Tab-separated table of C-alpha atoms and ligand atoms in Angstrom:
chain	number	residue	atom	x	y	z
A	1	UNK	CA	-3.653	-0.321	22.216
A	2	UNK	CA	-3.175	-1.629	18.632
A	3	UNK	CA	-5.002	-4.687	17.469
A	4	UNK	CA	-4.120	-5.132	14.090
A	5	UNK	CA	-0.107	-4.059	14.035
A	6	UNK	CA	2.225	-4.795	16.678
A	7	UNK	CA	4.910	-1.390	16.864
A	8	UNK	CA	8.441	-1.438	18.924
A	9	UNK	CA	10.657	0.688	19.106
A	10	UNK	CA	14.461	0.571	19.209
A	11	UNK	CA	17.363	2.836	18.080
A	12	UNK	CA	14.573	5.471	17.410
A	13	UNK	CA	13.537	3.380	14.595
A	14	UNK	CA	10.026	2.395	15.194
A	15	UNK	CA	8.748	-0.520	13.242
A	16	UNK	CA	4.860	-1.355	12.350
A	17	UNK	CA	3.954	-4.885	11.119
A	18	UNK	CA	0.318	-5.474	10.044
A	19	UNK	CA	-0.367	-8.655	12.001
A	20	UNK	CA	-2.766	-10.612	10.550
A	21	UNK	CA	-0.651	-13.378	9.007
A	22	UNK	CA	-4.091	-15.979	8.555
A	23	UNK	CA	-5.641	-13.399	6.128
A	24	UNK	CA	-2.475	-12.261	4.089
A	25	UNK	CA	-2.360	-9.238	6.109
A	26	UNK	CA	-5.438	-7.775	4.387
A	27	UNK	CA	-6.354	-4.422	4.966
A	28	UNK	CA	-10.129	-4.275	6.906
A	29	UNK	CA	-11.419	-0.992	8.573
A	30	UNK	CA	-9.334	-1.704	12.188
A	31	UNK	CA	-5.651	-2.103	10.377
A	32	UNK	CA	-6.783	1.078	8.780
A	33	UNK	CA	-7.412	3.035	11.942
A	34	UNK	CA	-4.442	1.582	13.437
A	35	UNK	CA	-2.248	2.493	10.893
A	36	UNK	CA	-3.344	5.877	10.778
A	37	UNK	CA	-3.005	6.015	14.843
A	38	UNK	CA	0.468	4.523	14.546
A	39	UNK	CA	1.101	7.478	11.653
A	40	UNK	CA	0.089	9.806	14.316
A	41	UNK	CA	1.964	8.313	16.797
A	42	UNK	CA	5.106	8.840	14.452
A	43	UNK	CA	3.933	12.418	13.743
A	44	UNK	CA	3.827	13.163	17.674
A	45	UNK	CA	6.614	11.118	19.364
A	46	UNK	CA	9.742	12.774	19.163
A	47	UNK	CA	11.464	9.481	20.183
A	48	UNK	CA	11.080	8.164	16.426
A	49	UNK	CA	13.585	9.310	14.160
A	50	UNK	CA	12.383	6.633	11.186
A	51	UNK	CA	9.736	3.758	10.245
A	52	UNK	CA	9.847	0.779	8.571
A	53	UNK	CA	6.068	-0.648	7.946
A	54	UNK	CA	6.567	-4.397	7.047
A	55	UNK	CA	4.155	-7.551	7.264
A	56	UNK	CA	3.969	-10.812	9.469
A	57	UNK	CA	4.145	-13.979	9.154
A	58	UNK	CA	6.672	-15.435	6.135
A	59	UNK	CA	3.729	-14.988	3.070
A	60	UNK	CA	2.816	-11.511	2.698
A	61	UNK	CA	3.210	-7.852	3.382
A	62	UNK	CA	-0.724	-7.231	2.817
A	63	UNK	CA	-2.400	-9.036	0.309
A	64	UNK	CA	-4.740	-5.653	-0.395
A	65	UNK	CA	-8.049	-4.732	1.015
A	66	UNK	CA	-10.486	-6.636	2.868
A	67	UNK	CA	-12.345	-8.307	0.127
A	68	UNK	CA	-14.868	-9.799	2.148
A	69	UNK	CA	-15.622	-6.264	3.601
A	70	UNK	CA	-16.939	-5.134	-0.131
A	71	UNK	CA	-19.668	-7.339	-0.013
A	72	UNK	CA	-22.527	-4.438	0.554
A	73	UNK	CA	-20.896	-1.481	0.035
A	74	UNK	CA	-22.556	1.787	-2.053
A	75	UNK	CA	-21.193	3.953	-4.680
A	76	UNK	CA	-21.091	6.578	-1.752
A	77	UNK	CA	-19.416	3.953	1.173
A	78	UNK	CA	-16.890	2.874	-1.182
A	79	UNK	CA	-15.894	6.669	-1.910
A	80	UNK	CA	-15.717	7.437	1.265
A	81	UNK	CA	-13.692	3.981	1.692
A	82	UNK	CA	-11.421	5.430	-1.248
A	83	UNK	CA	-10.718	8.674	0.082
A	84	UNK	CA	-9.982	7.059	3.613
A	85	UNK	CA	-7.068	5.005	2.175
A	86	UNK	CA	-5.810	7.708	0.386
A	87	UNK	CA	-5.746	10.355	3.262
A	88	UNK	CA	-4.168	7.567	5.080
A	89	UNK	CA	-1.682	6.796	2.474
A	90	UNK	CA	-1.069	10.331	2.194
A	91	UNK	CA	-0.202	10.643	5.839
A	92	UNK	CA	2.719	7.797	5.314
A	93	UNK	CA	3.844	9.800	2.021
A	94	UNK	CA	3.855	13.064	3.486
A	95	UNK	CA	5.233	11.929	7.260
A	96	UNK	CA	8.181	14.783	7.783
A	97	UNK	CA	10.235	11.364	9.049
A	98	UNK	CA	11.494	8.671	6.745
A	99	UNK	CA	9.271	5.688	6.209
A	100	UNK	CA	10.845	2.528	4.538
A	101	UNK	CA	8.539	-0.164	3.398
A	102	UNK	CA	10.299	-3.492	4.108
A	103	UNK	CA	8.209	-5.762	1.454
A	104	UNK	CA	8.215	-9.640	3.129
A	105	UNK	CA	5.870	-11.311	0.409
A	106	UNK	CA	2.746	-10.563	-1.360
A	107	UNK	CA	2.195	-6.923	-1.775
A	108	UNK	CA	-1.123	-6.456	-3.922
A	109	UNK	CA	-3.796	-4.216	-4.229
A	110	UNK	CA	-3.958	-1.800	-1.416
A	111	UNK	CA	-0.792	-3.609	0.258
A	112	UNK	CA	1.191	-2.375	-3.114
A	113	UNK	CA	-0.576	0.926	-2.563
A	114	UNK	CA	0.950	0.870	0.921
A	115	UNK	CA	4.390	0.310	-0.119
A	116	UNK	CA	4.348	2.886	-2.604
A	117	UNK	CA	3.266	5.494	-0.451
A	118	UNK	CA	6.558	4.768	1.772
A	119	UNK	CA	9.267	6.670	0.728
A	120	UNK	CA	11.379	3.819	-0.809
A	121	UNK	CA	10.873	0.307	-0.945
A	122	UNK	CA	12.885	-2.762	-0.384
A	123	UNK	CA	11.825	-6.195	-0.755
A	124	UNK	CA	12.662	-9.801	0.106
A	125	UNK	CA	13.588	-12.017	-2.740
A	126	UNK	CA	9.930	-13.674	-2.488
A	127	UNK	CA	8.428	-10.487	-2.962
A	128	UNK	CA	5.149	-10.403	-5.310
A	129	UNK	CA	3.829	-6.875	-6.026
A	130	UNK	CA	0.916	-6.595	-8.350
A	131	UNK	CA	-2.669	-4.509	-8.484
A	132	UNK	CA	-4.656	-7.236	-9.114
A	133	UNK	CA	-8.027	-5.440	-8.397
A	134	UNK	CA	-9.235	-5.559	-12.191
A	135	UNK	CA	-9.891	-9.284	-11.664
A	136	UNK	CA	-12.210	-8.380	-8.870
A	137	UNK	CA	-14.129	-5.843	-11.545
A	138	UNK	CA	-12.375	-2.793	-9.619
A	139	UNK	CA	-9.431	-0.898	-9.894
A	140	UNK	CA	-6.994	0.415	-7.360
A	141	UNK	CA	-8.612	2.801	-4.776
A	142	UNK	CA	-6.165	4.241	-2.371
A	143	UNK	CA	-3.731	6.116	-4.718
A	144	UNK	CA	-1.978	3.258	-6.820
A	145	UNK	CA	-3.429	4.461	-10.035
A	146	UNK	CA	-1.045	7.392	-8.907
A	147	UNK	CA	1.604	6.203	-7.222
A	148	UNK	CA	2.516	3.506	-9.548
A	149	UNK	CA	2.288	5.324	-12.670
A	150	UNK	CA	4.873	7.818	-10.866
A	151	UNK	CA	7.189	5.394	-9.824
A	152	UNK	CA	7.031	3.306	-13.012
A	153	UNK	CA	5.911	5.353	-16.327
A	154	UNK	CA	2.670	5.166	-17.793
A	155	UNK	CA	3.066	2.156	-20.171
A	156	UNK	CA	3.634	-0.392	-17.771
A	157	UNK	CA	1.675	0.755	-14.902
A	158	UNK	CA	-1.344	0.732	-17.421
A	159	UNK	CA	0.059	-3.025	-18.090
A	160	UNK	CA	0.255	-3.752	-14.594
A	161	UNK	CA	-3.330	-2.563	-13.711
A	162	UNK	CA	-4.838	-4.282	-16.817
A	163	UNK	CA	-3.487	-7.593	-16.619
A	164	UNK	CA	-3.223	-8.138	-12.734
A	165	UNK	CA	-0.160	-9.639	-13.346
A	166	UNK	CA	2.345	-9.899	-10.986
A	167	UNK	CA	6.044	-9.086	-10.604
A	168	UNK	CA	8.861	-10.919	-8.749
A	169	UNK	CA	11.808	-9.529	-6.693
A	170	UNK	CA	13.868	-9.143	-9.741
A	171	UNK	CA	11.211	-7.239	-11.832
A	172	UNK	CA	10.005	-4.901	-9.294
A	173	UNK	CA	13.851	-3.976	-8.737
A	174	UNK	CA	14.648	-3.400	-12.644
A	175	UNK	CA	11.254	-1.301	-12.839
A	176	UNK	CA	12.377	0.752	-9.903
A	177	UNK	CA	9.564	-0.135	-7.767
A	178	UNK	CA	12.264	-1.582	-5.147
A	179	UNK	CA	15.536	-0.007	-4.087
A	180	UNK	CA	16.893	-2.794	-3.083
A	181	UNK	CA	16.254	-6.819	-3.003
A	182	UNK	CA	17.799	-9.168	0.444
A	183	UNK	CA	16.903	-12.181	1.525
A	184	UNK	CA	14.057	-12.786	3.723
A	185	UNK	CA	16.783	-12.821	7.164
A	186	UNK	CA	18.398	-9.987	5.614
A	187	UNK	CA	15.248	-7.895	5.146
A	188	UNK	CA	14.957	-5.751	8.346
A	189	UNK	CA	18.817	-5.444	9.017
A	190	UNK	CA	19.096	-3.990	5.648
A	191	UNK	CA	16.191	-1.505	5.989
A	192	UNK	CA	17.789	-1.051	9.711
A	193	UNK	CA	21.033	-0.589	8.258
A	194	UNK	CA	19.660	2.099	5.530
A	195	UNK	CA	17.709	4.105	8.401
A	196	UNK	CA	20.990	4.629	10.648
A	197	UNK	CA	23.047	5.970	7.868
A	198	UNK	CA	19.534	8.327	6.922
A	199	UNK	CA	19.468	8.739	11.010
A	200	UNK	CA	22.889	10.199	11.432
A	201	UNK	CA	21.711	13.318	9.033
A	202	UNK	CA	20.260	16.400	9.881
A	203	UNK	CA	16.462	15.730	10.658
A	204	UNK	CA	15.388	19.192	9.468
A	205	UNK	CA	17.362	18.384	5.872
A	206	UNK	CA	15.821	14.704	5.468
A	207	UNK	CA	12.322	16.232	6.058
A	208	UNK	CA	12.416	18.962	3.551
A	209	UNK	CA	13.630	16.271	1.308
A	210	UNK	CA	11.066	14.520	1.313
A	211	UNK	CA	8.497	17.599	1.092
A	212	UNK	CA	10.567	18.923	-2.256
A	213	UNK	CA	10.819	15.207	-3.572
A	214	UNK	CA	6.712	14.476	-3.002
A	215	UNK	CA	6.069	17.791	-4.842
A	216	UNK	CA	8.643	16.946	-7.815
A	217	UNK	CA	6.318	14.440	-8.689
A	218	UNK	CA	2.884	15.995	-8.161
A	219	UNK	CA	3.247	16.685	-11.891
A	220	UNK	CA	0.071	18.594	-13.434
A	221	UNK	CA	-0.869	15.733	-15.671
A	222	UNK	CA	-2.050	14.563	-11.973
A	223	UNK	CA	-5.240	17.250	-12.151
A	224	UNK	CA	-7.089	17.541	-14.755
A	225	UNK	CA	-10.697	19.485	-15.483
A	226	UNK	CA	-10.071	20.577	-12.420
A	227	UNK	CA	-9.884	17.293	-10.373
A	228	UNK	CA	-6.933	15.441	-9.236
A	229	UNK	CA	-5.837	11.941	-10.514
A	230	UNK	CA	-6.702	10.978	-6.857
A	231	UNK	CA	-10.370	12.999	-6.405
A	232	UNK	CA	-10.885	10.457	-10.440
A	233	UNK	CA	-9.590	7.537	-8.510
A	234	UNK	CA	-11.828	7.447	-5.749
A	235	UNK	CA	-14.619	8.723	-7.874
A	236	UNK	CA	-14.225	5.495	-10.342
A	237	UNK	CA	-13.449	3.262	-7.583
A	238	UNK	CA	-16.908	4.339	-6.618
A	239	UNK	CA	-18.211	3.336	-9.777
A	240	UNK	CA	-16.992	-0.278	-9.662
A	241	UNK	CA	-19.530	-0.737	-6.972
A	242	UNK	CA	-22.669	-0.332	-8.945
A	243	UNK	CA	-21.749	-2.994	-11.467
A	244	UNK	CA	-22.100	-6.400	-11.456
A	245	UNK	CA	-19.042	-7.497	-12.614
A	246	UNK	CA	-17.935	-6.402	-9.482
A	247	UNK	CA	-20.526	-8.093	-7.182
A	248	UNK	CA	-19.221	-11.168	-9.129
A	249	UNK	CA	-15.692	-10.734	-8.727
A	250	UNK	CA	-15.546	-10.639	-5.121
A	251	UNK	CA	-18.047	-12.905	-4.580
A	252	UNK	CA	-15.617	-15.522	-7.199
A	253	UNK	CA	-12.811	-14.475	-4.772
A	254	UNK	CA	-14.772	-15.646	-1.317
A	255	UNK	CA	-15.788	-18.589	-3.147
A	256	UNK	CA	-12.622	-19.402	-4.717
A	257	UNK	CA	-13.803	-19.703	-7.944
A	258	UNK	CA	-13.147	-17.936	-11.259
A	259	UNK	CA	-15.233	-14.620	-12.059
A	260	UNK	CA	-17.511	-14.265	-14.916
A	261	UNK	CA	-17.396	-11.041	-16.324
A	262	UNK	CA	-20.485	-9.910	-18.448
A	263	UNK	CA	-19.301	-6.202	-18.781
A	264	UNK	CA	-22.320	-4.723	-16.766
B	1	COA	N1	-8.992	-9.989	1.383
B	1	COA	C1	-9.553	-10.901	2.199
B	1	COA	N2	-9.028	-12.108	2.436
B	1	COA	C2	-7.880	-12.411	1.826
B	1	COA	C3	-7.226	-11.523	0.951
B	1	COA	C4	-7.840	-10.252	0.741
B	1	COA	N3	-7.290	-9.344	-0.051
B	1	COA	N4	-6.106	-12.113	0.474
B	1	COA	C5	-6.056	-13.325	1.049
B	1	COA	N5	-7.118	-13.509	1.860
B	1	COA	C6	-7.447	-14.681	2.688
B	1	COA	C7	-7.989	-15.827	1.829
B	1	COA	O1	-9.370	-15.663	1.580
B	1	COA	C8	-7.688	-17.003	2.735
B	1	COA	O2	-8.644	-17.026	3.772
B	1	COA	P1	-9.262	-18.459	4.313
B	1	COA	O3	-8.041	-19.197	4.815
B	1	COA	O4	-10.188	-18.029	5.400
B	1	COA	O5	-9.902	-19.087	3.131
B	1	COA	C9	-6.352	-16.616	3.377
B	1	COA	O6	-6.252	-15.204	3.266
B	1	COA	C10	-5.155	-17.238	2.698
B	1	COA	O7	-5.200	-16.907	1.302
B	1	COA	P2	-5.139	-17.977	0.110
B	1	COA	O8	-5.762	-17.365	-1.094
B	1	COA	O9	-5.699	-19.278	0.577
B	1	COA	O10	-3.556	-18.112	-0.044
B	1	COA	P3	-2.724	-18.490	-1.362
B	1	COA	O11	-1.320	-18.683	-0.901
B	1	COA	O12	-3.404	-19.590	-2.128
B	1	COA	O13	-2.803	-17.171	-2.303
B	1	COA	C11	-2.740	-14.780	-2.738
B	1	COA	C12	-2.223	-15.954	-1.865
B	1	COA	C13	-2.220	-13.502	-2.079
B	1	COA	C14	-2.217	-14.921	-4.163
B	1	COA	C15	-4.286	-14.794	-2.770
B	1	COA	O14	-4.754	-14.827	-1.424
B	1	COA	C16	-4.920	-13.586	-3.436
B	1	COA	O15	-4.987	-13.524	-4.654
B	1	COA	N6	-5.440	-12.631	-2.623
B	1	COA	C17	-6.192	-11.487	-3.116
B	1	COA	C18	-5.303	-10.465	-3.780
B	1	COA	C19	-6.146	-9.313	-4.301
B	1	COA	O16	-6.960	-9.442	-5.191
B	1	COA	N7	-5.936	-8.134	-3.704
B	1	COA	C20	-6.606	-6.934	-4.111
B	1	COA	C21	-7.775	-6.700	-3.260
B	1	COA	S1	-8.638	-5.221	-3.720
């Protein structure tokens, strides 16, 4: 039914691994519908108490959007791509049933954007998490201009976003962007481990929990002149696509070269 993830089952813990391992797990259109199927699934199926969302392969968790897929997109498409992540996203963040992002590798751009709209993170000790998209001439599109200023403070999710650099393991846990750090074995029998202790509470509790938690920190500096930080996001993400700096940058990318920005 899925051709993107693979999804079992067990213990009432239903994991979803984005399953394509020979391009970093990027995220193209179908591992967007099927993570938004397999959300729905989660919504529907009383049988699953809990998620964990995790990556194949030993490299990455996602390595962010599709960048090939950018090639032709409009102002109007990549809106529309925008606001497609982040209803997606928003379906993960708002699920009334725990969601644990088990971070196996590289987790940048929109596969950072993915962790953080799990409810918690936890990471393998080769964890990378960055939002490298400036170096592409873009910024983050599917909430992470949100999410990671929440989770981290403004100061260094404005570093983060303007350098593209990246943080290890060890970072991401002393910024709070990770609960916890294992080892790469350890990875899913910790997050396993955390969901049975979360699974032997009362559902009802856990899922106002997270509803009073998600509103806690939709703060009001998130909407302003009447838009939400999210409705600016997807807006400027927009924007990106009638420059050329971003026509270059993803072109460098595909061609595995180093982009020459010229600022229009
Ligand atoms: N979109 C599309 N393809 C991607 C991708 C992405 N976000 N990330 C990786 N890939 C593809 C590569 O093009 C390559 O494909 P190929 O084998 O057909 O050439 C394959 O995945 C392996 O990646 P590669 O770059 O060769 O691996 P690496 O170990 O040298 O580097 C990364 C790993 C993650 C550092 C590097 O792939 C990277 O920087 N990816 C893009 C990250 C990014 O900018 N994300 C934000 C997107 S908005």
């Amino acid at each position: 039914m899925y051709t993107t993830i693979l999804t079992h089952i067990e213990n009432g813990i239903f994991t979803i691994t984005i399953n394509r391992p020979d391009k970093m797990n990027a995220l193209n259109k179908e591992v967007f519908t099927d993570i938004d199927s397999a959300m729905d699934e989660v919504y529907r199926n009383s049988e699953i108490k809990s998620v964990i969302i995790t990556g194949s392969g030993s490299k990455a968790f996602v390595a962010g959007a599709d960048i090939a897929e950018f090639a032709n997109y409009t102002h109007s498409e990549a809106m529309a791509l925008s606001k497609r992540g982040q209803v997606i996203f928003s379906k993960i963040e708002n699920s009334p049933k725990p969601v644990i992002a088990a971070v196996n590798g590289f987790a940048l751009g929109g596969g950072c954007e993915l962790a953080m709209a799990c409810h918690f993170r936890i990471c393998s000790e080769n964890a990378k998490f960055g939002q490298p998209e400036v170096n592409l001439g873009l910024i983050p599109g599917y909430g992470g201009t949100q999410r990671l200023t929440q989770l981290i403070g403004k100061g260094k999710s404005m570093e983060l976003q303007m350098t593209a650099q990246m943080v290890d393991a060890n970072e991401a846990l002393q910024l709070k962007l990770v609960n916890h750090v294992t080892s790469t074995e350890n990875l899913l029998i910790k997050a396993t481990e955390i969901l049975q202790i979360i699974q032997s509470k009362a559902p009802i509790a856990i899922s106002k929990i997270i509803d009073c938690v998600n509103t806690a920190v939709l703060s009001d500096s998130a909407f302003t002149n009447g838009k939400s930080g999210f409705d600016k996001e997807a807006e400027s993400f927009g924007d990106c696509f009638n420059t050329e700096d971003m026509k270059e940058g993803t072109t460098a990318f595909l061609e595995k070269r180093k982009a020459i920005f010229k600022g229009n």
